[in-house]
Amino acid sequence: MEELPAESFPVLEDLVYVDSPSDSSAHDRVPTQAFANSTSLRRVAVYGNDFNSWLPLPWKHISHLLTFGFLMDTALWNNTKPSLELHTACFHLDWRNYGYNSGLHKFRDAPVQSLSRLQHLTFLCASPYDVEYPHFFFNFDFPNLRAIRFVSSKSVLSLCETGAKAAFLNKLQALTHLAYLSLVLKFIPSATAEELFQSTPYLETLDVETPEDCSRLFHLLTLQADNPDCVLPNLKTLVLELHPCSQLYPGPEGKDVINASGLCSFVQSRRQREHGQQLQRIILYSSDKSLFSHRQPYIACLQPFVEEGLAIEYRLHDQSGSTSDVRRWAGRDPGLEDWREGRAFFDWRGE
């Protein structure tokens, strides 16, 4: 591939590039110029360490960028600055991308860049540590961002640096077009969820994937008659990923997939709301069709609300590509709906 000239793919529109694990050293390798002048290229998915140093791309033409397996640094963000067409992005973060040891703090004082067309943004953290506030957030504005997703092995707001949490929440609150929030987390502390929801009042869709039964989440989202203030006042749609408990992080015998009573209380409070937006739709995803059975308690409890107009949609994951549970979120991502190869990129890379 390194021997191909820059004009090799003049009409290429989509690129999924998986680098060989044996080619992990980016500093001494010959750059792959084959796609440098592919001006028709719009959607790119790359798996490879420090790919920005050896894979020149026509950044100003790219609308979709999915990455995995690299150390994100200032070079990548300097390249994406002219990406005025960037619409959907997923960035893989690990422990090297955080804090002052990451090197990303070096451009904190640089002028703020605006990615005005970016509408869908995913942060994928596969490190053993909690997700922290990435410093490059200080240097970019996303004025038209409509969907944001956090994928992590732990919590979202586990921050060590003083003031970073406030900066993170202020950044979210400034996203006035943000209508879709997705949390793909092993554990969602109530305090973390409440802070997130208070900072995203414009949300219309909440997407949740967790091995928990969501009882604490439902309690937080349930409207109280004696409290006129509520989190997510504009919530219209709830999206839930259902996992068989036996296949995810073994828990107590008989543990519910979804807490039925908590779900019922949440839906009832949102459907009976006299003023403001009512809950209109629940979308359930799973790779196990049996979890959609009306004999499931969390399905049965919703039937009275369905008779009164609540819409429930059941969406079974396509099993033809991969059995990875870790990347199910890619099948729910609104920015990847019409890019099958992009979704398969994450299925292939499932942990």
C-alpha atoms as a printed R data frame, in Angstrom:
    type eleno elety resid chain resno       x       y      z
1   ATOM     1    CA   MET     A     1   0.000   0.000  0.000
2   ATOM     2    CA   GLU     A     2   2.906   2.362  0.782
3   ATOM     3    CA   GLU     A     3   4.044   2.179 -2.847
4   ATOM     4    CA   LEU     A     4   0.785   3.484 -4.306
5   ATOM     5    CA   PRO     A     5   0.765   7.150 -5.407
6   ATOM     6    CA   ALA     A     6  -1.531   9.799 -3.918
7   ATOM     7    CA   GLU     A     7  -3.863   9.732 -6.952
8   ATOM     8    CA   SER     A     8  -4.640   6.006 -6.649
9   ATOM     9    CA   PHE     A     9  -8.291   6.330 -5.537
10  ATOM    10    CA   PRO     A    10  -9.818   9.454 -7.124
11  ATOM    11    CA   VAL     A    11 -13.470   8.346 -6.781
12  ATOM    12    CA   LEU     A    12 -13.267   6.475 -3.458
13  ATOM    13    CA   GLU     A    13 -16.013   7.658 -1.082
14  ATOM    14    CA   ASP     A    14 -15.758   5.273  1.916
15  ATOM    15    CA   LEU     A    15 -12.606   3.879  3.547
16  ATOM    16    CA   VAL     A    16 -12.232   1.329  6.349
17  ATOM    17    CA   TYR     A    17  -8.510   0.900  7.054
18  ATOM    18    CA   VAL     A    18  -7.305  -1.674  9.584
19  ATOM    19    CA   ASP     A    19  -3.593  -1.458 10.257
20  ATOM    20    CA   SER     A    20  -1.638  -4.607 10.983
21  ATOM    21    CA   PRO     A    21  -0.758  -4.988 14.681
22  ATOM    22    CA   SER     A    22   2.823  -5.693 13.598
23  ATOM    23    CA   ASP     A    23   2.979  -2.179 12.143
24  ATOM    24    CA   SER     A    24   2.416  -0.500 15.506
25  ATOM    25    CA   SER     A    25   5.457   1.795 15.322
26  ATOM    26    CA   ALA     A    26   4.413   4.944 13.482
27  ATOM    27    CA   HIS     A    27   7.643   6.898 13.775
28  ATOM    28    CA   ASP     A    28   9.831   4.914 11.374
29  ATOM    29    CA   ARG     A    29   7.293   3.803  8.795
30  ATOM    30    CA   VAL     A    30   6.843   5.114  5.272
31  ATOM    31    CA   PRO     A    31   3.665   7.224  4.944
32  ATOM    32    CA   THR     A    32   0.812   5.680  2.981
33  ATOM    33    CA   GLN     A    33   0.034   8.362  0.381
34  ATOM    34    CA   ALA     A    34  -2.571   6.365 -1.552
35  ATOM    35    CA   PHE     A    35  -5.538   8.339 -0.158
36  ATOM    36    CA   ALA     A    36  -3.957  11.778  0.216
37  ATOM    37    CA   ASN     A    37  -5.643  13.163 -2.915
38  ATOM    38    CA   SER     A    38  -8.863  11.150 -2.764
39  ATOM    39    CA   THR     A    39 -11.049  14.237 -2.961
40  ATOM    40    CA   SER     A    40 -14.236  12.149 -3.206
41  ATOM    41    CA   LEU     A    41 -13.495  10.519  0.153
42  ATOM    42    CA   ARG     A    42 -16.187  11.325  2.711
43  ATOM    43    CA   ARG     A    43 -16.295   8.562  5.338
44  ATOM    44    CA   VAL     A    44 -13.196   7.120  7.013
45  ATOM    45    CA   ALA     A    45 -12.754   4.479  9.723
46  ATOM    46    CA   VAL     A    46  -9.179   3.785 10.845
47  ATOM    47    CA   TYR     A    47  -7.735   1.292 13.301
48  ATOM    48    CA   GLY     A    48  -4.051   1.971 13.852
49  ATOM    49    CA   ASN     A    49  -1.686   3.644 16.287
50  ATOM    50    CA   ASP     A    50  -0.872   7.307 15.573
51  ATOM    51    CA   PHE     A    51  -2.393   6.946 12.116
52  ATOM    52    CA   ASN     A    52  -2.334  10.703 11.545
53  ATOM    53    CA   SER     A    53   1.469  10.534 11.228
54  ATOM    54    CA   TRP     A    54   1.559   7.919  8.459
55  ATOM    55    CA   LEU     A    55  -1.845   8.095  6.727
56  ATOM    56    CA   PRO     A    56  -2.359  11.491  5.036
57  ATOM    57    CA   LEU     A    57  -6.038  12.120  4.325
58  ATOM    58    CA   PRO     A    58  -7.957  14.841  2.457
59  ATOM    59    CA   TRP     A    59  -9.288  16.291  5.707
60  ATOM    60    CA   LYS     A    60 -11.264  19.155  4.230
61  ATOM    61    CA   HIS     A    61 -13.523  16.700  2.374
62  ATOM    62    CA   ILE     A    62 -14.181  14.174  5.171
63  ATOM    63    CA   SER     A    63 -17.623  14.127  6.801
64  ATOM    64    CA   HIS     A    64 -17.355  10.973  8.966
65  ATOM    65    CA   LEU     A    65 -14.300   9.962 11.025
66  ATOM    66    CA   LEU     A    66 -14.157   6.845 13.223
67  ATOM    67    CA   THR     A    67 -10.918   5.997 15.001
68  ATOM    68    CA   PHE     A    68  -9.597   3.294 17.282
69  ATOM    69    CA   GLY     A    69  -6.230   2.250 18.662
70  ATOM    70    CA   PHE     A    70  -4.158   5.420 18.534
71  ATOM    71    CA   LEU     A    71  -2.675   8.052 20.782
72  ATOM    72    CA   MET     A    72  -4.696  11.158 20.088
73  ATOM    73    CA   ASP     A    73  -2.455  14.206 20.077
74  ATOM    74    CA   THR     A    74  -2.315  17.767 18.814
75  ATOM    75    CA   ALA     A    75  -1.251  16.595 15.348
76  ATOM    76    CA   LEU     A    76  -4.598  14.899 14.784
77  ATOM    77    CA   TRP     A    77  -6.533  17.944 15.914
78  ATOM    78    CA   ASN     A    78  -4.367  20.240 13.811
79  ATOM    79    CA   ASN     A    79  -5.330  18.061 10.858
80  ATOM    80    CA   THR     A    80  -9.032  18.140 11.656
81  ATOM    81    CA   LYS     A    81  -9.140  21.918 12.037
82  ATOM    82    CA   PRO     A    82  -9.806  22.419  8.310
83  ATOM    83    CA   SER     A    83 -12.409  19.624  8.362
84  ATOM    84    CA   LEU     A    84 -15.277  22.002  7.848
85  ATOM    85    CA   GLU     A    85 -17.459  19.171  6.536
86  ATOM    86    CA   LEU     A    86 -16.955  16.893  9.564
87  ATOM    87    CA   HIS     A    87 -20.437  15.682 10.499
88  ATOM    88    CA   THR     A    88 -19.879  12.526 12.564
89  ATOM    89    CA   ALA     A    89 -16.845  11.615 14.658
90  ATOM    90    CA   CYS     A    90 -15.867   8.867 17.088
91  ATOM    91    CA   PHE     A    91 -12.593   9.239 18.963
92  ATOM    92    CA   HIS     A    92 -10.935   6.481 20.940
93  ATOM    93    CA   LEU     A    93  -9.443   7.780 24.168
94  ATOM    94    CA   ASP     A    94  -7.169   5.998 26.598
95  ATOM    95    CA   TRP     A    95  -5.235   7.006 29.682
96  ATOM    96    CA   ARG     A    96  -2.571   8.782 27.597
97  ATOM    97    CA   ASN     A    97  -5.173  11.262 26.353
98  ATOM    98    CA   TYR     A    98  -5.936  12.715 29.764
99  ATOM    99    CA   GLY     A    99  -4.337  15.110 32.207
100 ATOM   100    CA   TYR     A   100  -1.259  17.211 31.792
101 ATOM   101    CA   ASN     A   101   0.932  14.236 30.943
102 ATOM   102    CA   SER     A   102  -0.990  13.782 27.696
103 ATOM   103    CA   GLY     A   103   0.513  16.809 25.967
104 ATOM   104    CA   LEU     A   104  -2.949  18.005 24.946
105 ATOM   105    CA   HIS     A   105  -2.789  20.836 27.473
106 ATOM   106    CA   LYS     A   106  -0.176  22.507 25.258
107 ATOM   107    CA   PHE     A   107  -2.817  24.031 23.003
108 ATOM   108    CA   ARG     A   108  -5.197  25.113 25.747
109 ATOM   109    CA   ASP     A   109  -4.155  28.711 25.112
110 ATOM   110    CA   ALA     A   110  -4.546  28.442 21.336
111 ATOM   111    CA   PRO     A   111  -7.544  30.075 19.624
112 ATOM   112    CA   VAL     A   112 -10.776  28.134 19.951
113 ATOM   113    CA   GLN     A   113 -11.658  26.244 16.775
114 ATOM   114    CA   SER     A   114 -15.245  25.723 15.650
115 ATOM   115    CA   LEU     A   115 -16.422  22.493 14.028
116 ATOM   116    CA   SER     A   116 -19.680  24.044 12.935
117 ATOM   117    CA   ARG     A   117 -21.007  21.068 10.944
118 ATOM   118    CA   LEU     A   118 -20.288  18.404 13.552
119 ATOM   119    CA   GLN     A   119 -23.592  16.873 14.682
120 ATOM   120    CA   HIS     A   120 -22.687  13.437 16.103
121 ATOM   121    CA   LEU     A   121 -19.783  12.891 18.506
122 ATOM   122    CA   THR     A   122 -18.730   9.714 20.340
123 ATOM   123    CA   PHE     A   123 -16.018   9.352 22.974
124 ATOM   124    CA   LEU     A   124 -14.897   5.743 23.275
125 ATOM   125    CA   CYS     A   125 -12.716   5.026 26.310
126 ATOM   126    CA   ALA     A   126 -11.351   1.507 26.593
127 ATOM   127    CA   SER     A   127  -8.805   2.189 29.333
128 ATOM   128    CA   PRO     A   128  -9.040   0.585 32.798
129 ATOM   129    CA   TYR     A   129  -9.463   4.049 34.303
130 ATOM   130    CA   ASP     A   130 -12.504   6.258 34.660
131 ATOM   131    CA   VAL     A   131 -13.264   8.662 31.842
132 ATOM   132    CA   GLU     A   132 -11.852  12.085 32.539
133 ATOM   133    CA   TYR     A   133 -12.450  15.401 30.850
134 ATOM   134    CA   PRO     A   134 -10.364  15.445 27.623
135 ATOM   135    CA   HIS     A   135  -8.350  18.642 27.381
136 ATOM   136    CA   PHE     A   136  -8.998  19.176 23.683
137 ATOM   137    CA   PHE     A   137 -12.594  20.008 24.604
138 ATOM   138    CA   PHE     A   138 -11.313  23.355 25.815
139 ATOM   139    CA   ASN     A   139 -10.057  24.127 22.338
140 ATOM   140    CA   PHE     A   140 -13.109  23.303 20.231
141 ATOM   141    CA   ASP     A   141 -16.682  24.477 19.919
142 ATOM   142    CA   PHE     A   142 -19.467  22.334 18.506
143 ATOM   143    CA   PRO     A   143 -22.260  24.890 18.009
144 ATOM   144    CA   ASN     A   144 -24.548  22.524 16.088
145 ATOM   145    CA   LEU     A   145 -23.864  19.267 17.922
146 ATOM   146    CA   ARG     A   146 -27.065  17.230 18.170
147 ATOM   147    CA   ALA     A   147 -25.895  13.873 19.556
148 ATOM   148    CA   ILE     A   148 -23.153  12.873 21.979
149 ATOM   149    CA   ARG     A   149 -22.245   9.411 23.254
150 ATOM   150    CA   PHE     A   150 -19.935   8.305 26.065
151 ATOM   151    CA   VAL     A   151 -18.703   4.711 25.927
152 ATOM   152    CA   SER     A   152 -16.611   3.571 28.868
153 ATOM   153    CA   SER     A   153 -15.833   0.756 31.242
154 ATOM   154    CA   LYS     A   154 -16.622   3.047 34.167
155 ATOM   155    CA   SER     A   155 -18.222   6.367 35.063
156 ATOM   156    CA   VAL     A   156 -18.181   9.521 32.918
157 ATOM   157    CA   LEU     A   157 -17.312  12.242 35.405
158 ATOM   158    CA   SER     A   158 -14.495  10.817 37.466
159 ATOM   159    CA   LEU     A   159 -12.229  13.844 37.409
160 ATOM   160    CA   CYS     A   160  -9.075  14.540 39.330
161 ATOM   161    CA   GLU     A   161  -8.286  18.037 38.109
162 ATOM   162    CA   THR     A   162  -9.919  20.875 40.033
163 ATOM   163    CA   GLY     A   163 -12.413  22.719 37.870
164 ATOM   164    CA   ALA     A   164 -12.447  20.156 35.066
165 ATOM   165    CA   LYS     A   165 -15.862  18.806 36.010
166 ATOM   166    CA   ALA     A   166 -17.369  22.300 36.010
167 ATOM   167    CA   ALA     A   167 -15.792  23.002 32.620
168 ATOM   168    CA   PHE     A   168 -17.190  19.760 31.250
169 ATOM   169    CA   LEU     A   169 -20.710  20.489 32.501
170 ATOM   170    CA   ASN     A   170 -20.568  24.090 31.277
171 ATOM   171    CA   LYS     A   171 -19.534  22.826 27.857
172 ATOM   172    CA   LEU     A   172 -22.509  20.490 27.749
173 ATOM   173    CA   GLN     A   173 -24.889  23.210 28.892
174 ATOM   174    CA   ALA     A   174 -23.733  25.449 26.058
175 ATOM   175    CA   LEU     A   175 -24.800  22.831 23.480
176 ATOM   176    CA   THR     A   176 -28.270  24.243 22.895
177 ATOM   177    CA   HIS     A   177 -28.938  21.939 19.916
178 ATOM   178    CA   LEU     A   178 -28.031  18.772 21.824
179 ATOM   179    CA   ALA     A   179 -31.072  16.505 21.551
180 ATOM   180    CA   TYR     A   180 -29.543  13.031 21.941
181 ATOM   181    CA   LEU     A   181 -27.411  11.693 24.814
182 ATOM   182    CA   SER     A   182 -26.139   8.129 24.979
183 ATOM   183    CA   LEU     A   183 -24.492   6.517 28.011
184 ATOM   184    CA   VAL     A   184 -22.838   3.146 27.459
185 ATOM   185    CA   LEU     A   185 -21.388   2.481 30.892
186 ATOM   186    CA   LYS     A   186 -20.890  -0.396 33.292
187 ATOM   187    CA   PHE     A   187 -21.980   1.792 36.176
188 ATOM   188    CA   ILE     A   188 -23.986   5.021 36.259
189 ATOM   189    CA   PRO     A   189 -23.857   6.708 39.688
190 ATOM   190    CA   SER     A   190 -26.991   8.696 40.469
191 ATOM   191    CA   ALA     A   191 -24.974  11.827 41.227
192 ATOM   192    CA   THR     A   192 -23.179  11.583 37.885
193 ATOM   193    CA   ALA     A   193 -26.419  11.070 35.972
194 ATOM   194    CA   GLU     A   194 -28.114  13.966 37.742
195 ATOM   195    CA   GLU     A   195 -25.249  16.335 36.918
196 ATOM   196    CA   LEU     A   196 -25.316  15.239 33.289
197 ATOM   197    CA   PHE     A   197 -29.073  15.615 32.977
198 ATOM   198    CA   GLN     A   198 -29.117  19.022 34.648
199 ATOM   199    CA   SER     A   199 -26.534  20.173 32.098
200 ATOM   200    CA   THR     A   200 -28.474  18.847 29.087
201 ATOM   201    CA   PRO     A   201 -31.973  20.358 29.446
202 ATOM   202    CA   TYR     A   202 -32.624  20.314 25.684
203 ATOM   203    CA   LEU     A   203 -32.415  16.532 25.381
204 ATOM   204    CA   GLU     A   204 -35.257  14.806 23.573
205 ATOM   205    CA   THR     A   205 -33.743  11.304 23.416
206 ATOM   206    CA   LEU     A   206 -31.868   9.401 26.130
207 ATOM   207    CA   ASP     A   207 -30.048   6.211 25.127
208 ATOM   208    CA   VAL     A   208 -28.814   3.921 27.917
209 ATOM   209    CA   GLU     A   209 -26.808   0.700 27.869
210 ATOM   210    CA   THR     A   210 -25.702  -0.721 31.205
211 ATOM   211    CA   PRO     A   211 -25.692  -4.104 32.976
212 ATOM   212    CA   GLU     A   212 -27.600  -2.464 35.823
213 ATOM   213    CA   ASP     A   213 -31.388  -2.808 36.055
214 ATOM   214    CA   CYS     A   214 -31.745   0.996 35.712
215 ATOM   215    CA   SER     A   215 -33.752   1.324 38.952
216 ATOM   216    CA   ARG     A   216 -31.719   4.322 40.135
217 ATOM   217    CA   LEU     A   217 -31.932   5.919 36.714
218 ATOM   218    CA   PHE     A   218 -35.713   5.529 36.585
219 ATOM   219    CA   HIS     A   219 -36.021   6.981 40.086
220 ATOM   220    CA   LEU     A   220 -34.027  10.035 39.028
221 ATOM   221    CA   LEU     A   221 -36.161  10.539 35.906
222 ATOM   222    CA   THR     A   222 -39.506  10.017 37.646
223 ATOM   223    CA   LEU     A   223 -41.386  13.284 38.090
224 ATOM   224    CA   GLN     A   224 -42.493  14.153 41.613
225 ATOM   225    CA   ALA     A   225 -45.821  15.905 42.195
226 ATOM   226    CA   ASP     A   226 -44.352  18.132 44.905
227 ATOM   227    CA   ASN     A   227 -41.375  19.173 42.765
228 ATOM   228    CA   PRO     A   228 -42.171  21.290 39.688
229 ATOM   229    CA   ASP     A   229 -38.545  21.190 38.558
230 ATOM   230    CA   CYS     A   230 -37.400  18.071 36.756
231 ATOM   231    CA   VAL     A   231 -34.406  16.783 34.858
232 ATOM   232    CA   LEU     A   232 -34.739  16.325 31.102
233 ATOM   233    CA   PRO     A   233 -37.973  18.335 30.807
234 ATOM   234    CA   ASN     A   234 -38.097  17.810 27.016
235 ATOM   235    CA   LEU     A   235 -37.610  14.032 27.031
236 ATOM   236    CA   LYS     A   236 -39.653  12.364 24.271
237 ATOM   237    CA   THR     A   237 -37.845   9.073 23.643
238 ATOM   238    CA   LEU     A   238 -36.097   6.531 25.874
239 ATOM   239    CA   VAL     A   239 -33.779   3.998 24.209
240 ATOM   240    CA   LEU     A   240 -32.709   0.937 26.198
241 ATOM   241    CA   GLU     A   241 -30.309  -1.865 25.277
242 ATOM   242    CA   LEU     A   242 -31.468  -5.133 26.868
243 ATOM   243    CA   HIS     A   243 -28.871  -7.748 27.823
244 ATOM   244    CA   PRO     A   244 -29.535 -11.206 29.240
245 ATOM   245    CA   CYS     A   245 -28.223 -10.931 32.799
246 ATOM   246    CA   SER     A   246 -26.506 -14.308 32.561
247 ATOM   247    CA   GLN     A   247 -24.341 -13.018 29.716
248 ATOM   248    CA   LEU     A   248 -23.252  -9.795 31.382
249 ATOM   249    CA   TYR     A   249 -21.319  -9.318 34.613
250 ATOM   250    CA   PRO     A   250 -22.923 -12.086 36.710
251 ATOM   251    CA   GLY     A   251 -25.194 -10.773 39.438
252 ATOM   252    CA   PRO     A   252 -27.585 -12.164 42.059
253 ATOM   253    CA   GLU     A   253 -29.818 -15.054 41.058
254 ATOM   254    CA   GLY     A   254 -33.072 -13.796 39.584
255 ATOM   255    CA   LYS     A   255 -31.839 -10.261 38.926
256 ATOM   256    CA   ASP     A   256 -34.133  -8.368 36.562
257 ATOM   257    CA   VAL     A   257 -32.905  -7.215 33.169
258 ATOM   258    CA   ILE     A   258 -34.893  -4.012 33.708
259 ATOM   259    CA   ASN     A   259 -36.564  -2.965 36.962
260 ATOM   260    CA   ALA     A   260 -40.244  -3.189 36.007
261 ATOM   261    CA   SER     A   261 -41.712  -1.181 38.885
262 ATOM   262    CA   GLY     A   262 -39.178   1.609 38.411
263 ATOM   263    CA   LEU     A   263 -39.863   1.707 34.673
264 ATOM   264    CA   CYS     A   264 -43.620   1.814 35.271
265 ATOM   265    CA   SER     A   265 -43.372   4.695 37.769
266 ATOM   266    CA   PHE     A   266 -41.121   6.648 35.428
267 ATOM   267    CA   VAL     A   267 -43.417   6.196 32.416
268 ATOM   268    CA   GLN     A   268 -46.553   6.977 34.413
269 ATOM   269    CA   SER     A   269 -45.103  10.232 35.746
270 ATOM   270    CA   ARG     A   270 -44.002  11.317 32.282
271 ATOM   271    CA   ARG     A   271 -47.230  10.300 30.537
272 ATOM   272    CA   GLN     A   272 -49.508  11.990 33.080
273 ATOM   273    CA   ARG     A   273 -47.619  15.248 32.970
274 ATOM   274    CA   GLU     A   274 -50.136  18.071 32.535
275 ATOM   275    CA   HIS     A   275 -47.709  20.761 31.460
276 ATOM   276    CA   GLY     A   276 -44.669  20.321 29.268
277 ATOM   277    CA   GLN     A   277 -43.405  17.490 27.100
278 ATOM   278    CA   GLN     A   278 -44.739  13.970 27.666
279 ATOM   279    CA   LEU     A   279 -42.826  10.767 26.978
280 ATOM   280    CA   GLN     A   280 -43.883   9.543 23.541
281 ATOM   281    CA   ARG     A   281 -41.779   6.515 22.682
282 ATOM   282    CA   ILE     A   282 -39.629   3.730 24.116
283 ATOM   283    CA   ILE     A   283 -37.223   1.869 21.822
284 ATOM   284    CA   LEU     A   284 -35.865  -1.481 23.011
285 ATOM   285    CA   TYR     A   285 -32.789  -3.064 21.413
286 ATOM   286    CA   SER     A   286 -31.449  -6.554 22.011
287 ATOM   287    CA   SER     A   287 -29.678  -9.471 20.380
288 ATOM   288    CA   ASP     A   288 -32.031 -11.829 22.257
289 ATOM   289    CA   LYS     A   289 -35.582 -11.900 20.883
290 ATOM   290    CA   SER     A   290 -36.913 -13.526 24.064
291 ATOM   291    CA   LEU     A   291 -36.317 -10.268 25.934
292 ATOM   292    CA   PHE     A   292 -39.110  -8.719 23.837
293 ATOM   293    CA   SER     A   293 -41.698 -11.219 25.082
294 ATOM   294    CA   HIS     A   294 -44.856  -9.789 26.631
295 ATOM   295    CA   ARG     A   295 -44.268 -12.218 29.491
296 ATOM   296    CA   GLN     A   296 -41.289 -10.143 30.566
297 ATOM   297    CA   PRO     A   297 -42.393  -7.986 33.546
298 ATOM   298    CA   TYR     A   298 -40.910  -4.800 32.096
299 ATOM   299    CA   ILE     A   299 -42.853  -5.360 28.848
300 ATOM   300    CA   ALA     A   300 -46.119  -6.332 30.511
301 ATOM   301    CA   CYS     A   301 -46.140  -3.257 32.752
302 ATOM   302    CA   LEU     A   302 -46.047  -0.983 29.691
303 ATOM   303    CA   GLN     A   303 -49.177  -2.363 28.014
304 ATOM   304    CA   PRO     A   304 -51.647   0.027 29.713
305 ATOM   305    CA   PHE     A   305 -49.574   2.962 28.489
306 ATOM   306    CA   VAL     A   306 -49.446   1.500 24.978
307 ATOM   307    CA   GLU     A   307 -53.246   1.410 24.951
308 ATOM   308    CA   GLU     A   308 -53.184   5.113 25.820
309 ATOM   309    CA   GLY     A   309 -50.830   6.012 22.976
310 ATOM   310    CA   LEU     A   310 -47.267   5.270 24.122
311 ATOM   311    CA   ALA     A   311 -45.252   3.872 21.202
312 ATOM   312    CA   ILE     A   312 -42.929   0.929 21.835
313 ATOM   313    CA   GLU     A   313 -40.490  -0.265 19.181
314 ATOM   314    CA   TYR     A   314 -38.530  -3.522 19.273
315 ATOM   315    CA   ARG     A   315 -35.284  -3.693 17.311
316 ATOM   316    CA   LEU     A   316 -33.333  -6.927 17.063
317 ATOM   317    CA   HIS     A   317 -29.632  -6.583 16.326
318 ATOM   318    CA   ASP     A   318 -28.310  -8.076 13.109
319 ATOM   319    CA   GLN     A   319 -26.306 -11.165 14.096
320 ATOM   320    CA   SER     A   320 -24.618 -11.634 10.713
321 ATOM   321    CA   GLY     A   321 -21.587  -9.489 11.505
322 ATOM   322    CA   SER     A   322 -20.426 -10.137 15.052
323 ATOM   323    CA   THR     A   323 -21.539 -11.384 18.431
324 ATOM   324    CA   SER     A   324 -19.754  -8.603 20.288
325 ATOM   325    CA   ASP     A   325 -21.898  -6.952 22.950
326 ATOM   326    CA   VAL     A   326 -19.368  -4.187 23.524
327 ATOM   327    CA   ARG     A   327 -20.135  -2.405 20.274
328 ATOM   328    CA   ARG     A   328 -23.919  -2.689 20.177
329 ATOM   329    CA   TRP     A   329 -24.086   1.086 20.501
330 ATOM   330    CA   ALA     A   330 -22.852   1.445 16.902
331 ATOM   331    CA   GLY     A   331 -26.106  -0.095 15.695
332 ATOM   332    CA   ARG     A   332 -28.044   2.578 17.589
333 ATOM   333    CA   ASP     A   333 -25.943   5.548 16.526
334 ATOM   334    CA   PRO     A   334 -27.967   8.046 14.440
335 ATOM   335    CA   GLY     A   335 -24.800   9.170 12.664
336 ATOM   336    CA   LEU     A   336 -24.065   5.647 11.390
337 ATOM   337    CA   GLU     A   337 -27.538   4.593 10.277
338 ATOM   338    CA   ASP     A   338 -26.656   4.537  6.575
339 ATOM   339    CA   TRP     A   339 -23.049   3.308  6.925
340 ATOM   340    CA   ARG     A   340 -23.068  -0.449  7.475
341 ATOM   341    CA   GLU     A   341 -19.302  -0.763  7.116
342 ATOM   342    CA   GLY     A   342 -18.788   1.905  9.758
343 ATOM   343    CA   ARG     A   343 -20.930  -0.037 12.222
344 ATOM   344    CA   ALA     A   344 -19.131  -3.265 11.324
345 ATOM   345    CA   PHE     A   345 -15.813  -1.537 12.054
346 ATOM   346    CA   PHE     A   346 -16.725  -1.377 15.737
347 ATOM   347    CA   ASP     A   347 -18.262  -4.848 15.767
348 ATOM   348    CA   TRP     A   348 -15.006  -6.210 14.403
349 ATOM   349    CA   ARG     A   349 -13.004  -4.343 17.018
350 ATOM   350    CA   GLY     A   350 -15.197  -5.580 19.887
351 ATOM   351    CA   GLU     A   351 -13.260  -6.250 23.074
